[in-house]
Tab-separated table of C-alpha atoms in Angstrom:
chain	number	residue	atom	x	y	z
A	168	MET	CA	0.000	0.000	0.000
A	169	TRP	CA	2.799	2.395	0.917
A	170	ASP	CA	4.554	1.618	-2.382
A	171	ALA	CA	1.402	2.486	-4.327
A	172	ALA	CA	1.020	5.757	-2.421
A	173	ALA	CA	4.646	6.599	-3.134
A	174	ASP	CA	4.119	5.876	-6.841
A	175	VAL	CA	1.087	8.162	-6.938
A	176	ALA	CA	3.008	10.908	-5.147
A	177	ALA	CA	5.873	10.527	-7.622
A	178	VAL	CA	3.484	10.812	-10.582
A	179	ILE	CA	1.912	13.975	-9.104
A	180	GLU	CA	5.333	15.457	-8.414
A	181	ASN	CA	6.536	14.732	-11.945
A	182	ALA	CA	3.368	16.253	-13.421
A	183	ALA	CA	3.718	19.383	-11.296
A	184	THR	CA	7.392	19.683	-12.236
A	185	GLY	CA	6.584	19.294	-15.928
A	186	LEU	CA	3.844	21.916	-15.707
A	187	ALA	CA	6.134	24.378	-13.932
A	188	GLU	CA	8.843	23.824	-16.548
A	189	ALA	CA	6.318	24.320	-19.376
A	190	ILE	CA	5.083	27.592	-17.907
A	191	ALA	CA	8.637	28.752	-17.253
A	192	GLY	CA	9.560	27.952	-20.857
A	193	ALA	CA	6.601	29.828	-22.338
A	194	ALA	CA	7.217	33.092	-24.173
A	195	LEU	CA	6.547	35.831	-21.633
A	196	GLY	CA	5.674	38.441	-24.247
A	197	TRP	CA	2.896	36.306	-25.734
A	198	LEU	CA	1.681	35.401	-22.246
A	199	ALA	CA	1.482	39.061	-21.201
A	200	LEU	CA	-0.370	40.044	-24.374
A	201	GLY	CA	-2.747	37.120	-23.890
A	202	VAL	CA	-3.535	38.226	-20.337
A	203	VAL	CA	-4.210	41.796	-21.501
A	204	LEU	CA	-6.557	40.559	-24.230
A	205	HIS	CA	-8.280	38.224	-21.771
A	206	VAL	CA	-8.979	41.152	-19.419
A	207	ALA	CA	-10.220	43.175	-22.421
A	208	ASN	CA	-12.635	40.316	-23.139
A	209	GLN	CA	-14.035	40.624	-19.591
A	210	LEU	CA	-14.287	44.403	-19.810
A	211	ALA	CA	-16.244	44.165	-23.060
A	212	ARG	CA	-18.764	41.706	-21.606
A	213	GLY	CA	-19.069	43.864	-18.512
A	214	ARG	CA	-19.910	46.850	-20.680
A	215	GLY	CA	-22.588	44.821	-22.451
A	216	TRP	CA	-24.049	43.843	-19.074
A	217	TYR	CA	-24.137	47.512	-18.093
A	218	VAL	CA	-26.349	48.208	-21.126
A	219	VAL	CA	-28.701	45.434	-19.961
A	220	VAL	CA	-28.808	46.752	-16.379
A	221	ARG	CA	-29.375	50.317	-17.601
A	222	ARG	CA	-32.362	49.079	-19.595
A	223	ALA	CA	-33.787	47.461	-16.448
A	224	CYS	CA	-33.055	50.557	-14.285
A	225	PRO	CA	-33.418	53.446	-16.762
A	226	ASP	CA	-33.940	56.205	-14.205
A	227	ASP	CA	-31.548	55.158	-11.444
A	228	PRO	CA	-28.846	57.861	-11.117
A	229	ARG	CA	-26.725	55.604	-8.904
A	230	LEU	CA	-25.924	53.221	-11.767
A	231	ARG	CA	-22.501	53.844	-13.306
A	232	GLY	CA	-20.786	51.932	-16.063
A	233	ARG	CA	-17.610	51.380	-14.071
A	234	ASP	CA	-19.577	49.768	-11.237
A	235	ALA	CA	-21.192	47.229	-13.562
A	236	VAL	CA	-17.920	46.493	-15.374
A	237	SER	CA	-15.940	46.047	-12.147
A	238	ALA	CA	-18.632	43.756	-10.721
A	239	TRP	CA	-18.513	41.672	-13.889
A	240	VAL	CA	-14.715	41.357	-13.729
A	241	ALA	CA	-14.905	40.336	-10.060
A	242	GLY	CA	-17.439	37.654	-10.948
A	243	CYS	CA	-15.110	36.304	-13.638
A	244	GLY	CA	-12.345	35.831	-11.079
A	245	VAL	CA	-14.592	33.989	-8.637
A	246	GLY	CA	-16.171	31.961	-11.429
A	247	GLY	CA	-12.755	30.657	-12.439
A	248	VAL	CA	-12.403	29.011	-9.021
A	249	ALA	CA	-15.952	28.212	-7.923
A	250	SER	CA	-18.359	28.055	-10.856
A	251	ALA	CA	-20.090	30.316	-13.345
A	252	ARG	CA	-23.096	30.576	-11.014
A	253	GLY	CA	-20.819	31.562	-8.153
A	254	GLY	CA	-19.430	34.358	-10.309
A	255	ASP	CA	-22.969	35.538	-11.098
A	256	ALA	CA	-23.778	35.620	-7.373
A	257	VAL	CA	-20.765	37.893	-6.777
A	258	ARG	CA	-21.887	40.228	-9.572
A	259	ILE	CA	-25.390	40.443	-8.154
A	260	LEU	CA	-24.080	41.061	-4.644
A	261	LEU	CA	-21.632	43.800	-5.644
A	262	LEU	CA	-24.002	45.726	-7.896
A	263	SER	CA	-26.945	45.301	-5.511
A	264	ARG	CA	-24.883	47.048	-2.844
A	265	ARG	CA	-24.597	50.001	-5.196
A	266	LEU	CA	-28.270	49.950	-6.194
A	267	ARG	CA	-29.892	49.359	-2.802
A	268	GLY	CA	-33.584	48.617	-3.031
A	269	THR	CA	-33.379	47.310	-6.593
A	270	GLY	CA	-33.652	43.667	-5.571
A	271	ALA	CA	-31.512	40.623	-6.209
A	272	THR	CA	-34.150	39.040	-8.453
A	273	LEU	CA	-34.006	41.985	-10.845
A	274	MET	CA	-30.206	41.727	-10.934
A	275	ALA	CA	-30.543	37.995	-11.602
A	276	GLY	CA	-32.835	38.836	-14.513
A	277	THR	CA	-30.163	41.052	-16.044
A	278	ILE	CA	-27.739	38.099	-15.865
A	279	VAL	CA	-30.311	35.992	-17.711
A	280	ALA	CA	-30.835	38.682	-20.350
A	281	GLU	CA	-27.088	39.110	-20.917
A	282	GLY	CA	-26.656	35.355	-21.110
A	283	ALA	CA	-29.333	35.086	-23.814
A	284	GLY	CA	-27.210	37.056	-26.262
A	285	GLU	CA	-24.041	35.263	-25.224
A	286	THR	CA	-25.786	31.932	-25.815
A	287	ALA	CA	-26.879	33.057	-29.274
A	288	VAL	CA	-23.302	34.025	-30.122
A	289	GLY	CA	-22.094	30.687	-28.745
A	290	VAL	CA	-24.579	28.735	-30.870
A	291	VAL	CA	-23.356	30.541	-33.985
A	292	LEU	CA	-19.763	29.786	-32.975
A	293	LEU	CA	-20.581	26.114	-32.380
A	294	GLY	CA	-22.288	25.916	-35.763
A	295	ALA	CA	-19.198	27.412	-37.401
A	296	ALA	CA	-16.994	24.935	-35.538
A	297	LEU	CA	-19.078	21.936	-36.606
A	298	ALA	CA	-19.201	23.203	-40.194
A	299	ALA	CA	-15.399	23.417	-40.151
A	300	GLY	CA	-15.117	19.886	-38.778
A	301	VAL	CA	-14.051	21.054	-35.303
A	302	GLY	CA	-15.568	19.447	-32.215
A	303	PRO	CA	-17.343	16.223	-31.366
A	304	ASP	CA	-20.194	14.571	-33.185
A	305	VAL	CA	-23.420	15.927	-31.695
A	306	GLY	CA	-25.814	13.665	-33.555
A	307	ILE	CA	-28.842	12.388	-31.574
A	308	ASP	CA	-29.980	8.816	-32.214
A	309	GLY	CA	-33.658	7.909	-32.420
A	310	GLY	CA	-33.614	6.011	-29.125
A	311	SER	CA	-32.575	9.022	-27.064
A	312	LEU	CA	-35.000	11.462	-28.677
A	313	PRO	CA	-38.095	10.346	-26.668
A	314	TRP	CA	-36.128	10.705	-23.427
A	315	LEU	CA	-35.024	14.192	-24.441
A	316	LEU	CA	-38.581	15.257	-25.291
A	317	GLY	CA	-39.866	13.718	-22.063
A	318	GLY	CA	-37.315	15.670	-20.044
A	319	VAL	CA	-38.368	18.920	-21.709
A	320	ALA	CA	-42.037	18.136	-20.995
A	321	LEU	CA	-41.256	17.480	-17.325
A	322	LEU	CA	-39.425	20.806	-17.039
A	323	VAL	CA	-42.353	22.671	-18.598
A	324	ALA	CA	-44.833	20.932	-16.268
A	325	ALA	CA	-42.668	21.676	-13.207
A	326	GLY	CA	-42.422	25.331	-14.234
A	327	ALA	CA	-46.200	25.593	-14.654
A	328	LEU	CA	-46.818	24.098	-11.197
A	329	LEU	CA	-44.170	26.304	-9.612
A	330	TRP	CA	-45.746	29.398	-11.151
A	331	ARG	CA	-48.896	28.742	-9.111
A	332	TRP	CA	-46.857	29.347	-5.939
A	333	ALA	CA	-47.006	33.042	-4.925
A	334	PRO	CA	-43.331	33.399	-3.843
A	335	ALA	CA	-42.261	31.876	-7.141
A	336	ARG	CA	-44.415	34.376	-9.015
A	337	ARG	CA	-42.788	37.252	-7.139
A	338	VAL	CA	-39.336	35.944	-8.015
A	339	GLY	CA	-40.399	35.481	-11.628
A	340	SER	CA	-41.746	39.023	-11.740
A	341	GLY	CA	-38.404	40.422	-10.545
A	342	VAL	CA	-36.467	38.347	-13.040
A	343	GLY	CA	-38.838	39.480	-15.774
A	344	ARG	CA	-38.134	43.145	-14.965
A	345	GLY	CA	-34.423	42.400	-15.169
A	346	CYS	CA	-34.967	40.961	-18.659
A	347	ALA	CA	-36.380	44.254	-19.955
A	348	ALA	CA	-33.564	44.491	-22.498
A	349	LEU	CA	-35.013	41.485	-24.336
A	350	GLU	CA	-38.296	43.277	-24.982
A	351	CYS	CA	-36.775	45.075	-27.973
A	352	PRO	CA	-34.541	42.672	-29.938
A	353	ARG	CA	-33.410	45.430	-32.282
A	354	ALA	CA	-32.179	47.627	-29.426
A	355	TYR	CA	-30.538	44.584	-27.833
A	356	ALA	CA	-28.738	43.804	-31.092
A	357	ARG	CA	-27.497	47.392	-31.349
A	358	GLY	CA	-26.539	47.929	-27.710
A	359	VAL	CA	-25.454	44.551	-26.305
A	360	LEU	CA	-24.424	42.195	-29.103
A	361	PRO	CA	-21.552	44.408	-30.359
A	362	TRP	CA	-19.939	44.210	-26.908
A	363	GLN	CA	-20.421	40.449	-26.800
A	364	LEU	CA	-18.905	40.031	-30.250
A	365	THR	CA	-15.988	42.240	-29.217
A	366	SER	CA	-15.578	40.045	-26.149
A	367	ARG	CA	-15.437	36.899	-28.278
A	368	LEU	CA	-12.891	38.411	-30.640
A	369	ALA	CA	-10.680	39.492	-27.740
A	370	ARG	CA	-10.961	36.029	-26.215
A	371	ALA	CA	-10.012	34.382	-29.513
A	372	ALA	CA	-7.014	36.701	-29.867
A	373	ALA	CA	-5.979	35.904	-26.283
A	374	LEU	CA	-6.118	32.153	-26.984
A	375	ALA	CA	-4.006	32.649	-30.112
A	376	CYS	CA	-1.398	34.426	-27.974
A	377	PHE	CA	-1.410	31.624	-25.398
A	378	LEU	CA	-1.015	28.975	-28.103
A	379	ALA	CA	1.939	30.880	-29.517
A	380	ALA	CA	3.416	31.295	-26.027
A	381	PHE	CA	3.471	27.526	-25.525
A	382	GLY	CA	4.887	26.850	-28.984
A	383	LEU	CA	1.644	25.460	-30.447
A	384	PRO	CA	0.150	26.395	-33.830
A	385	ALA	CA	-2.050	29.486	-33.397
A	386	THR	CA	-4.233	28.992	-36.453
A	387	PRO	CA	-7.914	30.039	-36.524
A	388	LEU	CA	-8.990	26.374	-36.459
A	389	ALA	CA	-6.758	25.698	-33.465
A	390	VAL	CA	-8.263	28.667	-31.606
A	391	LEU	CA	-11.759	27.502	-32.506
A	392	LEU	CA	-10.965	24.017	-31.222
A	393	VAL	CA	-9.702	25.365	-27.900
A	394	MET	CA	-12.874	27.436	-27.484
A	395	VAL	CA	-15.035	24.369	-28.155
A	396	ALA	CA	-12.952	22.283	-25.741
A	397	GLN	CA	-13.317	24.918	-23.020
A	398	ALA	CA	-17.080	25.050	-23.530
A	399	GLY	CA	-17.316	21.255	-23.400
A	400	GLY	CA	-15.220	21.068	-20.242
A	401	ARG	CA	-17.504	23.506	-18.427
A	402	LEU	CA	-20.306	20.941	-18.635
A	403	VAL	CA	-18.415	18.974	-15.962
A	404	PRO	CA	-18.965	20.657	-12.563
A	405	LEU	CA	-15.700	19.725	-10.814
A	406	ALA	CA	-12.633	21.725	-11.863
A	407	PRO	CA	-10.129	18.809	-12.132
A	408	ALA	CA	-12.595	16.697	-14.109
A	409	SER	CA	-13.491	19.699	-16.263
A	410	ALA	CA	-9.831	20.298	-17.140
A	411	ALA	CA	-9.338	16.599	-17.882
A	412	ALA	CA	-12.369	16.578	-20.206
A	413	SER	CA	-11.112	19.634	-22.078
A	414	VAL	CA	-7.593	18.235	-22.437
A	415	GLY	CA	-9.022	14.929	-23.633
A	416	MET	CA	-11.048	16.679	-26.326
A	417	LEU	CA	-8.010	18.678	-27.395
A	418	ALA	CA	-5.793	15.589	-27.521
A	419	ALA	CA	-8.321	13.703	-29.646
A	420	SER	CA	-8.956	16.509	-32.124
A	421	PHE	CA	-5.872	18.733	-32.274
A	422	ALA	CA	-3.832	16.704	-34.774
A	423	PRO	CA	-6.705	16.050	-37.247
A	424	VAL	CA	-7.879	19.675	-37.106
A	425	THR	CA	-4.521	21.452	-37.284
A	426	GLY	CA	-2.565	18.868	-39.270
A	427	THR	CA	0.267	18.943	-36.717
A	428	SER	CA	1.350	16.276	-34.265
A	429	VAL	CA	1.402	17.576	-30.680
A	430	SER	CA	1.883	15.424	-27.602
A	431	THR	CA	-0.832	15.143	-24.986
A	432	GLY	CA	1.624	16.454	-22.410
A	433	ALA	CA	2.198	19.642	-24.401
A	434	LEU	CA	-1.549	20.189	-24.762
A	435	ALA	CA	-2.083	19.548	-21.049
A	436	ALA	CA	0.699	21.990	-20.164
A	437	PHE	CA	-0.870	24.628	-22.422
A	438	PHE	CA	-4.383	24.172	-21.065
A	439	VAL	CA	-3.541	23.822	-17.371
A	440	GLY	CA	-0.822	26.471	-17.533
A	441	THR	CA	-3.106	28.989	-19.205
A	442	SER	CA	-5.936	28.226	-16.787
A	443	THR	CA	-3.607	28.625	-13.808
A	444	ILE	CA	-2.282	31.989	-14.986
A	445	LEU	CA	-5.756	33.348	-15.728
A	446	THR	CA	-7.107	32.070	-12.407
A	447	VAL	CA	-4.374	33.887	-10.487
A	448	VAL	CA	-4.963	37.089	-12.474
A	449	GLY	CA	-8.740	36.789	-12.022
A	450	LEU	CA	-8.480	36.294	-8.274
A	451	ALA	CA	-6.165	39.294	-7.961
A	452	LEU	CA	-8.598	41.490	-9.910
A	453	SER	CA	-11.546	40.183	-7.868
A	454	ALA	CA	-9.767	40.963	-4.609
A	455	LEU	CA	-8.973	44.473	-5.867
A	456	VAL	CA	-12.588	45.111	-6.880
A	457	VAL	CA	-13.995	43.798	-3.601
A	458	ALA	CA	-11.473	45.790	-1.569
A	459	THR	CA	-12.428	49.014	-3.351
A	460	THR	CA	-16.180	48.309	-3.376
A	461	LEU	CA	-16.924	47.236	0.173
A	462	PRO	CA	-17.278	50.122	2.602
A	463	ALA	CA	-14.452	50.847	5.010
A	464	PRO	CA	-15.077	49.860	8.646
A	465	ALA	CA	-16.475	52.623	10.803
A	466	PRO	CA	-13.951	54.214	13.147
A	467	ALA	CA	-14.082	53.073	16.722
A	468	ALA	CA	-16.011	55.335	19.031
A	469	GLN	CA	-13.837	57.600	21.126
A	470	PRO	CA	-14.473	57.567	24.882
A	471	ALA	CA	-16.149	60.686	26.167
A	472	PRO	CA	-13.784	63.059	27.999
A	473	GLU	CA	-14.119	63.022	31.744
A	474	SER	CA	-15.771	66.116	33.146
A	475	VAL	CA	-13.628	68.267	35.372
A	476	THR	CA	-15.287	69.285	38.588
């Protein structure tokens, strides 16, 4: 038993050493440019969210663009460690502190409205990836179709029953007010989608820089494959399993898509190394935002001077 434990420890140590060497050997200039572009991607999405929140709170003078953008960036940092929903909770908390009395359900609705456009952009991207032969086969066989339709029917029935519950209706009403930006698709397309497209372009450019930093081909198809692999990995809730799923997809598809032979170790070093760097940067930015957003502690009360008789 002790020998097996020692073998596992040796494997972990060798993997950590290899990852550290890969990061140390990466081109610092490309890494720095990739980090800058990654932050620009977050800033662009934050600006798009501000447009959504402004639509939901059109007359609130307390709402400022920098508050929404900083809250979005802070959520990105937390989401890289916890989950995407954890990052959304941080955004709602930070901006709700600025807009007291607005309500968390309304803020949650703005997250839903922003995510609708991001999902639409993602579907277009996935379609482009599949058309280019990038990504897994997403065909649905006839046997699984009834189960899929049954699951959708159950969700619709559960939603209808839940809507009969008064607290659920109040929550739904708040979320609906937060989704005000979706009431006018044309205005949404003009005000929000350009920021989301800018965000995607900045993210793609950042991935190209990271690929170049680790000595991998930075072709458009390679960038598209990495984006698909990241999206597929996020379907797995646990971070280690998510990274493993993404690396597995990259290892299976990178050579056929790019026409170059790259070892699984090099792909793992690229993916884990990039994720580690961005997680550290995201946490640092989140800590900075929280430190500058939360109010300073009130000064301690001074004892009253003794009266002189």
